[in-house]
PDB file of C-alpha atoms and ligand atoms in Angstrom:
ATOM      1  CA  MET A  17    -213.536  33.820 -90.462  1.00 60.00           C
ATOM      2  CA  ALA A  18    -212.844  34.128 -86.726  1.00 71.00           C
ATOM      3  CA  GLN A  19    -212.280  37.883 -87.159  1.00 73.00           C
ATOM      4  CA  ALA A  20    -215.667  38.309 -88.844  1.00 75.00           C
ATOM      5  CA  MET A  21    -217.325  36.290 -86.084  1.00 74.00           C
ATOM      6  CA  LEU A  22    -215.682  38.405 -83.383  1.00 76.00           C
ATOM      7  CA  GLY A  23    -216.855  41.595 -85.104  1.00 76.00           C
ATOM      8  CA  THR A  24    -220.425  40.315 -85.231  1.00 75.00           C
ATOM      9  CA  MET A  25    -220.255  39.198 -81.599  1.00 71.00           C
ATOM     10  CA  LYS A  26    -219.272  42.745 -80.601  1.00 69.00           C
ATOM     11  CA  VAL A  27    -222.012  44.368 -82.668  1.00 68.00           C
ATOM     12  CA  HIS A  28    -224.623  42.072 -81.138  1.00 66.00           C
ATOM     13  CA  LYS A  29    -223.100  42.232 -77.653  1.00 66.00           C
ATOM     14  CA  LEU A  30    -223.020  38.436 -77.249  1.00 62.00           C
ATOM     15  CA  ALA A  31    -221.753  37.988 -73.722  1.00 60.00           C
ATOM     16  CA  SER A  32    -221.051  34.269 -73.969  1.00 80.00           C
ATOM     17  CA  SER A  33    -219.137  31.921 -76.179  1.00 91.00           C
ATOM     18  CA  VAL A  34    -220.570  30.656 -79.440  1.00 93.00           C
ATOM     19  CA  PHE A  35    -220.546  27.135 -80.816  1.00 93.00           C
ATOM     20  CA  ILE A  36    -218.235  26.561 -83.754  1.00 90.00           C
ATOM     21  CA  GLY A  37    -218.576  23.811 -86.351  1.00 89.00           C
ATOM     22  CA  ALA A  38    -216.363  21.186 -84.767  1.00 89.00           C
ATOM     23  CA  THR A  39    -216.965  18.359 -82.315  1.00 89.00           C
ATOM     24  CA  GLY A  40    -215.362  15.286 -80.793  1.00 89.00           C
ATOM     25  CA  ILE A  41    -218.668  13.405 -80.642  1.00 85.00           C
ATOM     26  CA  LEU A  42    -217.432  10.462 -82.690  1.00 83.00           C
ATOM     27  CA  SER A  43    -214.130   9.982 -80.891  1.00 84.00           C
ATOM     28  CA  LYS A  44    -213.518  11.656 -77.545  1.00 88.00           C
ATOM     29  CA  GLY A  45    -210.890  14.398 -77.680  1.00 85.00           C
ATOM     30  CA  ASP A  46    -210.430  14.132 -81.465  1.00 87.00           C
ATOM     31  CA  PHE A  47    -211.984  17.394 -82.508  1.00 90.00           C
ATOM     32  CA  LYS A  48    -212.969  17.424 -86.141  1.00 88.00           C
ATOM     33  CA  SER A  49    -214.518  20.182 -88.174  1.00 87.00           C
ATOM     34  CA  LEU A  50    -217.836  19.485 -89.891  1.00 83.00           C
ATOM     35  CA  ASP A  51    -216.136  18.808 -93.209  1.00 79.00           C
ATOM     36  CA  GLY A  52    -213.983  16.118 -91.611  1.00 80.00           C
ATOM     37  CA  THR A  53    -210.745  18.086 -91.107  1.00 82.00           C
ATOM     38  CA  ASP A  54    -208.734  16.831 -88.159  1.00 83.00           C
ATOM     39  CA  LEU A  55    -208.115  19.859 -85.931  1.00 83.00           C
ATOM     40  CA  ALA A  56    -205.184  18.208 -84.160  1.00 79.00           C
ATOM     41  CA  ASN A  57    -202.903  19.328 -86.994  1.00 75.00           C
ATOM     42  CA  THR A  58    -204.037  22.936 -87.138  1.00 76.00           C
ATOM     43  CA  ALA A  59    -202.829  25.862 -85.046  1.00 77.00           C
ATOM     44  CA  LEU A  60    -205.815  26.372 -82.755  1.00 78.00           C
ATOM     45  CA  GLU A  61    -205.688  28.879 -79.966  1.00 89.00           C
ATOM     46  CA  TYR A  62    -207.308  27.561 -76.804  1.00 92.00           C
ATOM     47  CA  ALA A  63    -208.197  29.678 -73.777  1.00 94.00           C
ATOM     48  CA  ALA A  64    -205.967  29.074 -70.733  1.00 95.00           C
ATOM     49  CA  GLY A  65    -206.599  25.659 -69.180  1.00 95.00           C
ATOM     50  CA  GLU A  66    -208.625  24.458 -72.175  1.00 94.00           C
ATOM     51  CA  PRO A  67    -209.537  21.937 -73.426  1.00 92.00           C
ATOM     52  CA  ASN A  68    -210.164  20.388 -70.003  1.00 95.00           C
ATOM     53  CA  ASN A  69    -213.053  18.003 -70.716  1.00 95.00           C
ATOM     54  CA  ALA A  70    -214.749  19.072 -67.457  1.00 95.00           C
ATOM     55  CA  ASN A  71    -216.755  16.257 -65.854  1.00 95.00           C
ATOM     56  CA  ASN A  72    -215.650  14.121 -68.774  1.00 95.00           C
ATOM     57  CA  ALA A  73    -218.582  15.658 -70.652  1.00 94.00           C
ATOM     58  CA  GLU A  74    -217.223  18.227 -73.097  1.00 96.00           C
ATOM     59  CA  ASP A  75    -217.365  17.057 -76.691  1.00 94.00           C
ATOM     60  CA  CYS A  76    -218.171  20.322 -78.476  1.00 94.00           C
ATOM     61  CA  LEU A  77    -216.075  23.392 -79.233  1.00 94.00           C
ATOM     62  CA  ALA A  78    -216.965  27.021 -78.618  1.00 94.00           C
ATOM     63  CA  MET A  79    -215.167  30.311 -79.246  1.00 93.00           C
ATOM     64  CA  ASN A  80    -215.060  32.988 -76.554  1.00 92.00           C
ATOM     65  CA  GLU A  81    -215.221  36.782 -76.855  1.00 88.00           C
ATOM     66  CA  VAL A  82    -211.526  37.132 -77.618  1.00 88.00           C
ATOM     67  CA  GLY A  83    -211.454  34.360 -80.203  1.00 88.00           C
ATOM     68  CA  ALA A  84    -209.961  31.594 -78.043  1.00 92.00           C
ATOM     69  CA  LEU A  85    -211.457  28.101 -78.046  1.00 93.00           C
ATOM     70  CA  GLU A  86    -212.796  26.000 -75.213  1.00 95.00           C
ATOM     71  CA  ASP A  87    -214.396  22.582 -75.055  1.00 95.00           C
ATOM     72  CA  VAL A  88    -217.949  22.700 -73.736  1.00 95.00           C
ATOM     73  CA  SER A  89    -220.847  20.330 -73.198  1.00 95.00           C
ATOM     74  CA  CYS A  90    -222.812  19.765 -76.422  1.00 93.00           C
ATOM     75  CA  SER A  91    -226.001  20.103 -74.353  1.00 92.00           C
ATOM     76  CA  ARG A  92    -225.375  23.759 -73.495  1.00 92.00           C
ATOM     77  CA  LEU A  93    -227.577  26.376 -75.091  1.00 90.00           C
ATOM     78  CA  LEU A  94    -225.210  28.774 -76.845  1.00 92.00           C
ATOM     79  CA  PRO A  95    -225.507  31.128 -79.804  1.00 89.00           C
ATOM     80  CA  TYR A  96    -223.973  29.935 -83.052  1.00 89.00           C
ATOM     81  CA  PHE A  97    -223.132  31.183 -86.525  1.00 82.00           C
ATOM     82  CA  CYS A  98    -224.097  29.412 -89.732  1.00 82.00           C
ATOM     83  CA  ARG A  99    -222.181  29.684 -92.965  1.00 80.00           C
ATOM     84  CA  LYS A 100    -223.332  28.871 -96.462  1.00 78.00           C
ATOM     85  CA  GLU A 101    -221.237  29.049 -99.614  1.00 73.00           C
ATOM     86  CA  SER A 102    -222.714  31.949-101.524  1.00 76.00           C
ATOM     87  CA  THR A 103    -222.750  31.160-105.220  1.00 85.00           C
ATOM     88  CA  LYS A 104    -223.958  27.957-106.852  1.00 84.00           C
ATOM     89  CA  LYS A 105    -220.653  27.529-108.691  1.00 85.00           C
ATOM     90  CA  CYS A 106    -218.734  27.919-105.434  1.00 83.00           C
ATOM     91  CA  ARG A 107    -221.003  25.408-103.668  1.00 84.00           C
ATOM     92  CA  VAL A 108    -220.663  22.821-106.442  1.00 86.00           C
ATOM     93  CA  THR A 109    -216.855  23.110-106.408  1.00 87.00           C
ATOM     94  CA  HIS A 110    -216.836  22.794-102.617  1.00 85.00           C
ATOM     95  CA  VAL A 111    -219.173  19.792-102.708  1.00 87.00           C
ATOM     96  CA  LYS A 112    -217.183  17.961-105.366  1.00 88.00           C
ATOM     97  CA  SER A 113    -213.986  18.279-103.338  1.00 88.00           C
ATOM     98  CA  LEU A 114    -215.730  17.059-100.161  1.00 89.00           C
ATOM     99  CA  CYS A 115    -217.168  14.109-102.109  1.00 93.00           C
ATOM    100  CA  LYS A 116    -213.721  13.131-103.325  1.00 92.00           C
ATOM    101  CA  ASN A 117    -212.102  13.401 -99.895  1.00 90.00           C
ATOM    102  CA  HIS A 118    -214.655  11.182 -98.213  1.00 93.00           C
ATOM    103  CA  GLY A 119    -215.346   8.478-100.803  1.00 94.00           C
ATOM    104  CA  TYR A 120    -218.779   9.640-101.926  1.00 96.00           C
ATOM    105  CA  GLN A 121    -220.215   8.715-105.312  1.00 94.00           C
ATOM    106  CA  TRP A 122    -221.318  11.618-107.548  1.00 93.00           C
ATOM    107  CA  GLU A 123    -224.702  11.187-109.275  1.00 95.00           C
ATOM    108  CA  SER A 124    -225.535  13.547-112.118  1.00 91.00           C
ATOM    109  CA  HIS A 125    -229.258  12.553-112.074  1.00 92.00           C
ATOM    110  CA  THR A 126    -229.759  14.269-108.724  1.00 94.00           C
ATOM    111  CA  GLY A 127    -226.732  16.593-108.549  1.00 91.00           C
ATOM    112  CA  SER A 128    -225.650  15.157-105.182  1.00 95.00           C
ATOM    113  CA  CYS A 129    -223.172  12.549-104.066  1.00 96.00           C
ATOM    114  CA  TYR A 130    -223.861   9.671-101.706  1.00 98.00           C
ATOM    115  CA  LYS A 131    -222.073   7.250 -99.419  1.00 98.00           C
ATOM    116  CA  PHE A 132    -223.505   3.993 -98.126  1.00 98.00           C
ATOM    117  CA  HIS A 133    -222.092   3.311 -94.655  1.00 98.00           C
ATOM    118  CA  GLY A 134    -222.153  -0.448 -94.050  1.00 98.00           C
ATOM    119  CA  ALA A 135    -220.743  -0.178 -90.498  1.00 98.00           C
ATOM    120  CA  ALA A 136    -223.988   0.077 -88.535  1.00 98.00           C
ATOM    121  CA  LYS A 137    -224.748   2.927 -86.135  1.00 98.00           C
ATOM    122  CA  THR A 138    -227.721   4.300 -84.230  1.00 98.00           C
ATOM    123  CA  TRP A 139    -229.597   7.148 -85.933  1.00 97.00           C
ATOM    124  CA  ARG A 140    -227.994   9.953 -83.880  1.00 96.00           C
ATOM    125  CA  LEU A 141    -224.460   8.674 -84.452  1.00 96.00           C
ATOM    126  CA  ALA A 142    -225.264   8.163 -88.127  1.00 97.00           C
ATOM    127  CA  LEU A 143    -226.397  11.811 -88.242  1.00 97.00           C
ATOM    128  CA  ALA A 144    -223.138  12.945 -86.612  1.00 94.00           C
ATOM    129  CA  THR A 145    -221.043  10.758 -88.922  1.00 95.00           C
ATOM    130  CA  CYS A 146    -222.581  12.291 -92.059  1.00 96.00           C
ATOM    131  CA  HIS A 147    -222.033  15.780 -90.590  1.00 93.00           C
ATOM    132  CA  SER A 148    -218.404  15.016 -89.862  1.00 91.00           C
ATOM    133  CA  GLU A 149    -217.929  14.341 -93.580  1.00 93.00           C
ATOM    134  CA  GLY A 150    -219.553  17.617 -94.611  1.00 90.00           C
ATOM    135  CA  GLY A 151    -222.806  15.876 -95.540  1.00 94.00           C
ATOM    136  CA  HIS A 152    -226.124  14.927 -94.008  1.00 97.00           C
ATOM    137  CA  LEU A 153    -228.233  11.787 -93.703  1.00 98.00           C
ATOM    138  CA  ALA A 154    -229.711  11.322 -97.195  1.00 98.00           C
ATOM    139  CA  ILE A 155    -233.008  13.054 -97.964  1.00 98.00           C
ATOM    140  CA  ILE A 156    -235.224  11.697-100.735  1.00 98.00           C
ATOM    141  CA  ASN A 157    -236.683  14.552-102.802  1.00 98.00           C
ATOM    142  CA  ASN A 158    -238.291  12.627-105.649  1.00 98.00           C
ATOM    143  CA  GLU A 159    -238.843   9.211-107.181  1.00 98.00           C
ATOM    144  CA  ILE A 160    -235.611   9.373-109.168  1.00 98.00           C
ATOM    145  CA  GLU A 161    -233.672   9.720-105.925  1.00 98.00           C
ATOM    146  CA  SER A 162    -235.633   6.864-104.316  1.00 98.00           C
ATOM    147  CA  LYS A 163    -234.741   4.569-107.245  1.00 98.00           C
ATOM    148  CA  LEU A 164    -231.129   5.715-107.124  1.00 98.00           C
ATOM    149  CA  LEU A 165    -230.812   4.950-103.394  1.00 98.00           C
ATOM    150  CA  LYS A 166    -232.411   1.541-104.017  1.00 98.00           C
ATOM    151  CA  LYS A 167    -229.678   0.859-106.587  1.00 98.00           C
ATOM    152  CA  ILE A 168    -226.898   2.089-104.260  1.00 98.00           C
ATOM    153  CA  TYR A 169    -228.397  -0.080-101.505  1.00 98.00           C
ATOM    154  CA  LYS A 170    -228.192  -3.171-103.713  1.00 97.00           C
ATOM    155  CA  GLU A 171    -224.564  -2.433-104.573  1.00 97.00           C
ATOM    156  CA  HIS A 172    -223.548  -2.312-100.904  1.00 97.00           C
ATOM    157  CA  VAL A 173    -225.885  -4.688 -99.077  1.00 97.00           C
ATOM    158  CA  GLU A 174    -223.096  -7.267 -98.742  1.00 97.00           C
ATOM    159  CA  ASN A 175    -220.945  -4.761 -96.818  1.00 96.00           C
ATOM    160  CA  ILE A 176    -223.408  -4.288 -93.976  1.00 98.00           C
ATOM    161  CA  ASP A 177    -221.773  -5.034 -90.660  1.00 98.00           C
ATOM    162  CA  GLY A 178    -223.174  -5.018 -87.116  1.00 98.00           C
ATOM    163  CA  ALA A 179    -226.707  -4.041 -88.124  1.00 98.00           C
ATOM    164  CA  LYS A 180    -229.723  -5.307 -86.206  1.00 97.00           C
ATOM    165  CA  GLU A 181    -230.895  -6.325 -89.627  1.00 96.00           C
ATOM    166  CA  SER A 182    -229.990  -5.455 -93.175  1.00 97.00           C
ATOM    167  CA  ARG A 183    -233.299  -4.885 -94.989  1.00 98.00           C
ATOM    168  CA  HIS A 184    -233.326  -1.162 -94.297  1.00 98.00           C
ATOM    169  CA  ALA A 185    -230.817   1.693 -93.864  1.00 98.00           C
ATOM    170  CA  LEU A 186    -231.198   4.948 -91.903  1.00 98.00           C
ATOM    171  CA  ILE A 187    -231.782   8.227 -93.749  1.00 98.00           C
ATOM    172  CA  GLY A 188    -232.526  11.860 -92.911  1.00 98.00           C
ATOM    173  CA  PHE A 189    -236.055  12.082 -91.588  1.00 98.00           C
ATOM    174  CA  ARG A 190    -237.770  11.356 -88.276  1.00 97.00           C
ATOM    175  CA  ARG A 191    -240.926  11.808 -86.261  1.00 96.00           C
ATOM    176  CA  TRP A 192    -240.508  15.005 -84.257  1.00 92.00           C
ATOM    177  CA  ASP A 193    -242.032  15.785 -80.870  1.00 86.00           C
ATOM    178  CA  ASP A 194    -245.140  17.261 -82.502  1.00 87.00           C
ATOM    179  CA  GLY A 195    -245.839  13.812 -83.975  1.00 92.00           C
ATOM    180  CA  GLU A 196    -245.145  14.876 -87.583  1.00 95.00           C
ATOM    181  CA  TRP A 197    -242.673  13.142 -89.870  1.00 97.00           C
ATOM    182  CA  ALA A 198    -240.196  15.656 -91.291  1.00 97.00           C
ATOM    183  CA  THR A 199    -236.718  15.746 -92.776  1.00 97.00           C
ATOM    184  CA  ILE A 200    -233.675  16.752 -90.727  1.00 96.00           C
ATOM    185  CA  HIS A 201    -233.990  20.138 -92.463  1.00 94.00           C
ATOM    186  CA  GLY A 202    -237.482  20.531 -90.998  1.00 93.00           C
ATOM    187  CA  GLU A 203    -239.557  19.996 -94.154  1.00 96.00           C
ATOM    188  CA  SER A 204    -242.607  17.745 -94.191  1.00 97.00           C
ATOM    189  CA  LEU A 205    -242.100  14.663 -96.373  1.00 98.00           C
ATOM    190  CA  VAL A 206    -244.658  15.973 -98.865  1.00 98.00           C
ATOM    191  CA  ASN A 207    -242.871  19.318 -99.169  1.00 98.00           C
ATOM    192  CA  ALA A 208    -239.520  17.542 -99.467  1.00 98.00           C
ATOM    193  CA  GLY A 209    -241.000  15.767-102.499  1.00 98.00           C
ATOM    194  CA  PHE A 210    -241.190  12.094-101.511  1.00 98.00           C
ATOM    195  CA  SER A 211    -243.566  10.527 -98.986  1.00 98.00           C
ATOM    196  CA  GLN A 212    -244.129   6.978-100.213  1.00 98.00           C
ATOM    197  CA  TRP A 213    -244.037   4.539 -97.304  1.00 98.00           C
ATOM    198  CA  SER A 214    -243.212   0.883 -97.866  1.00 98.00           C
ATOM    199  CA  PRO A 215    -246.341  -1.344 -97.697  1.00 98.00           C
ATOM    200  CA  SER A 216    -247.751  -1.526 -94.104  1.00 97.00           C
ATOM    201  CA  GLU A 217    -245.343   1.216 -92.875  1.00 98.00           C
ATOM    202  CA  PRO A 218    -245.111   3.214 -90.707  1.00 98.00           C
ATOM    203  CA  ASN A 219    -245.987   0.468 -88.199  1.00 98.00           C
ATOM    204  CA  ASN A 220    -244.200   1.865 -85.121  1.00 97.00           C
ATOM    205  CA  SER A 221    -243.028  -1.677 -84.404  1.00 97.00           C
ATOM    206  CA  GLY A 222    -241.733  -1.564 -80.819  1.00 95.00           C
ATOM    207  CA  GLY A 223    -241.533   2.258 -80.922  1.00 96.00           C
ATOM    208  CA  GLU A 224    -240.008   3.742 -84.092  1.00 98.00           C
ATOM    209  CA  LYS A 225    -239.328   7.475 -84.469  1.00 97.00           C
ATOM    210  CA  CYS A 226    -236.403   7.446 -86.881  1.00 98.00           C
ATOM    211  CA  GLY A 227    -236.454   7.287 -90.652  1.00 98.00           C
ATOM    212  CA  SER A 228    -235.007   4.600 -92.884  1.00 98.00           C
ATOM    213  CA  ILE A 229    -235.262   3.330 -96.443  1.00 98.00           C
ATOM    214  CA  HIS A 230    -236.256  -0.267 -97.152  1.00 98.00           C
ATOM    215  CA  ASP A 231    -234.252  -2.123 -99.794  1.00 97.00           C
ATOM    216  CA  ASN A 232    -237.223  -1.474-102.138  1.00 98.00           C
ATOM    217  CA  GLY A 233    -236.469   2.282-102.063  1.00 98.00           C
ATOM    218  CA  LEU A 234    -239.537   3.170 -99.965  1.00 98.00           C
ATOM    219  CA  LEU A 235    -239.835   4.711 -96.499  1.00 98.00           C
ATOM    220  CA  ASN A 236    -239.891   2.910 -93.148  1.00 98.00           C
ATOM    221  CA  ASP A 237    -240.070   3.986 -89.514  1.00 98.00           C
ATOM    222  CA  ALA A 238    -237.126   2.438 -87.644  1.00 98.00           C
ATOM    223  CA  PRO A 239    -235.997   2.212 -84.010  1.00 98.00           C
ATOM    224  CA  CYS A 240    -233.682   5.129 -83.075  1.00 97.00           C
ATOM    225  CA  ASP A 241    -231.500   3.176 -80.667  1.00 97.00           C
ATOM    226  CA  GLU A 242    -230.624   0.086 -82.706  1.00 98.00           C
ATOM    227  CA  PRO A 243    -227.668   0.032 -85.121  1.00 98.00           C
ATOM    228  CA  PHE A 244    -228.357  -0.043 -88.862  1.00 98.00           C
ATOM    229  CA  ALA A 245    -226.475   0.792 -92.048  1.00 98.00           C
ATOM    230  CA  PHE A 246    -227.074   4.373 -93.203  1.00 98.00           C
ATOM    231  CA  ILE A 247    -226.762   6.584 -96.263  1.00 98.00           C
ATOM    232  CA  CYS A 248    -225.181  10.058 -96.294  1.00 98.00           C
ATOM    233  CA  GLU A 249    -225.580  12.710 -98.978  1.00 98.00           C
ATOM    234  CA  ILE A 250    -223.590  15.816 -99.857  1.00 96.00           C
ATOM    235  CA  SER A 251    -225.617  18.300-101.870  1.00 92.00           C
ATOM    236  CA  PRO A 252    -224.747  21.770-103.177  1.00 87.00           C
TER     237      PRO A 252
HETATM  238  C1  MMA B 314    -238.926  -4.874 -90.360  1.00 80.19           C
HETATM  239  C2  MMA B 314    -240.329  -4.282 -90.255  1.00 80.19           C
HETATM  240  C3  MMA B 314    -240.226  -2.780 -90.092  1.00 80.19           C
HETATM  241  C4  MMA B 314    -239.359  -2.447 -88.894  1.00 80.19           C
HETATM  242  C5  MMA B 314    -237.995  -3.128 -89.012  1.00 80.19           C
HETATM  243  C6  MMA B 314    -237.168  -2.917 -87.742  1.00 80.19           C
HETATM  244  C7  MMA B 314    -237.240  -5.019 -92.058  1.00 80.19           C
HETATM  245  O1  MMA B 314    -238.361  -4.396 -91.577  1.00 80.19           O
HETATM  246  O2  MMA B 314    -241.017  -4.835 -89.172  1.00 80.19           O
HETATM  247  O3  MMA B 314    -241.482  -2.186 -89.931  1.00 80.19           O
HETATM  248  O4  MMA B 314    -239.213  -1.054 -88.808  1.00 80.19           O
HETATM  249  O5  MMA B 314    -238.152  -4.519 -89.214  1.00 80.19           O
HETATM  250  O6  MMA B 314    -235.867  -3.382 -87.900  1.00 80.19           O
HETATM  251 CA1   CA B 315    -241.349   0.159 -89.278  1.00 80.19          CA
END
């Protein structure tokens, strides 16, 4: 993988480092890959003097031109590579093993697996937590999925801990800077396939730009900086 990345960097003459899919956002200094692998136990090659957590502000990992790693600020603007498993069969196998490793529940009706996180977090940390497990904040694509999440909600409502309140849980959509509501993958709610707000929502109560699901399975706008339970999804 690193060899292929280095080759591409040379072809495209990238002068700087590139972000790789690992961060220590959730726990400082504990770098984890996006599928939840703890990098402490792997043979990583760091550049000399790295990781140095400069200014106590370096929670992301980047790879330099010779393939060595360094910790960098997550706010830097750097190039990055994406990777997607190529065949459907390969993706499904990969997903099922991730689901197993991280305690997700497989649902044949939607072909995804889900995890209800009762330990409350703010929307951004919820987003990072789902990523660290190889998933994403749940996205509702149809009514079947809305009903399914309502059921999962009911099963776990008693486990909610530290939430500002427990009648809704964060999921993967928000109001972006252009004022439009869209999923974390950039699709409008209508294009994603489900746009049914709970009665009298969105009400922007006290300023609400982040997406959540009410315990009735319908959409709500929620405050981004208050802790709530949240639902992650891993999909092929
Ligand atoms: C209520 C309601 C919502 C609001 C949340 C904030 C449970 O729902 O007023 O519109 O977003 O509270 O927690
Ligand atoms: Ca609301």
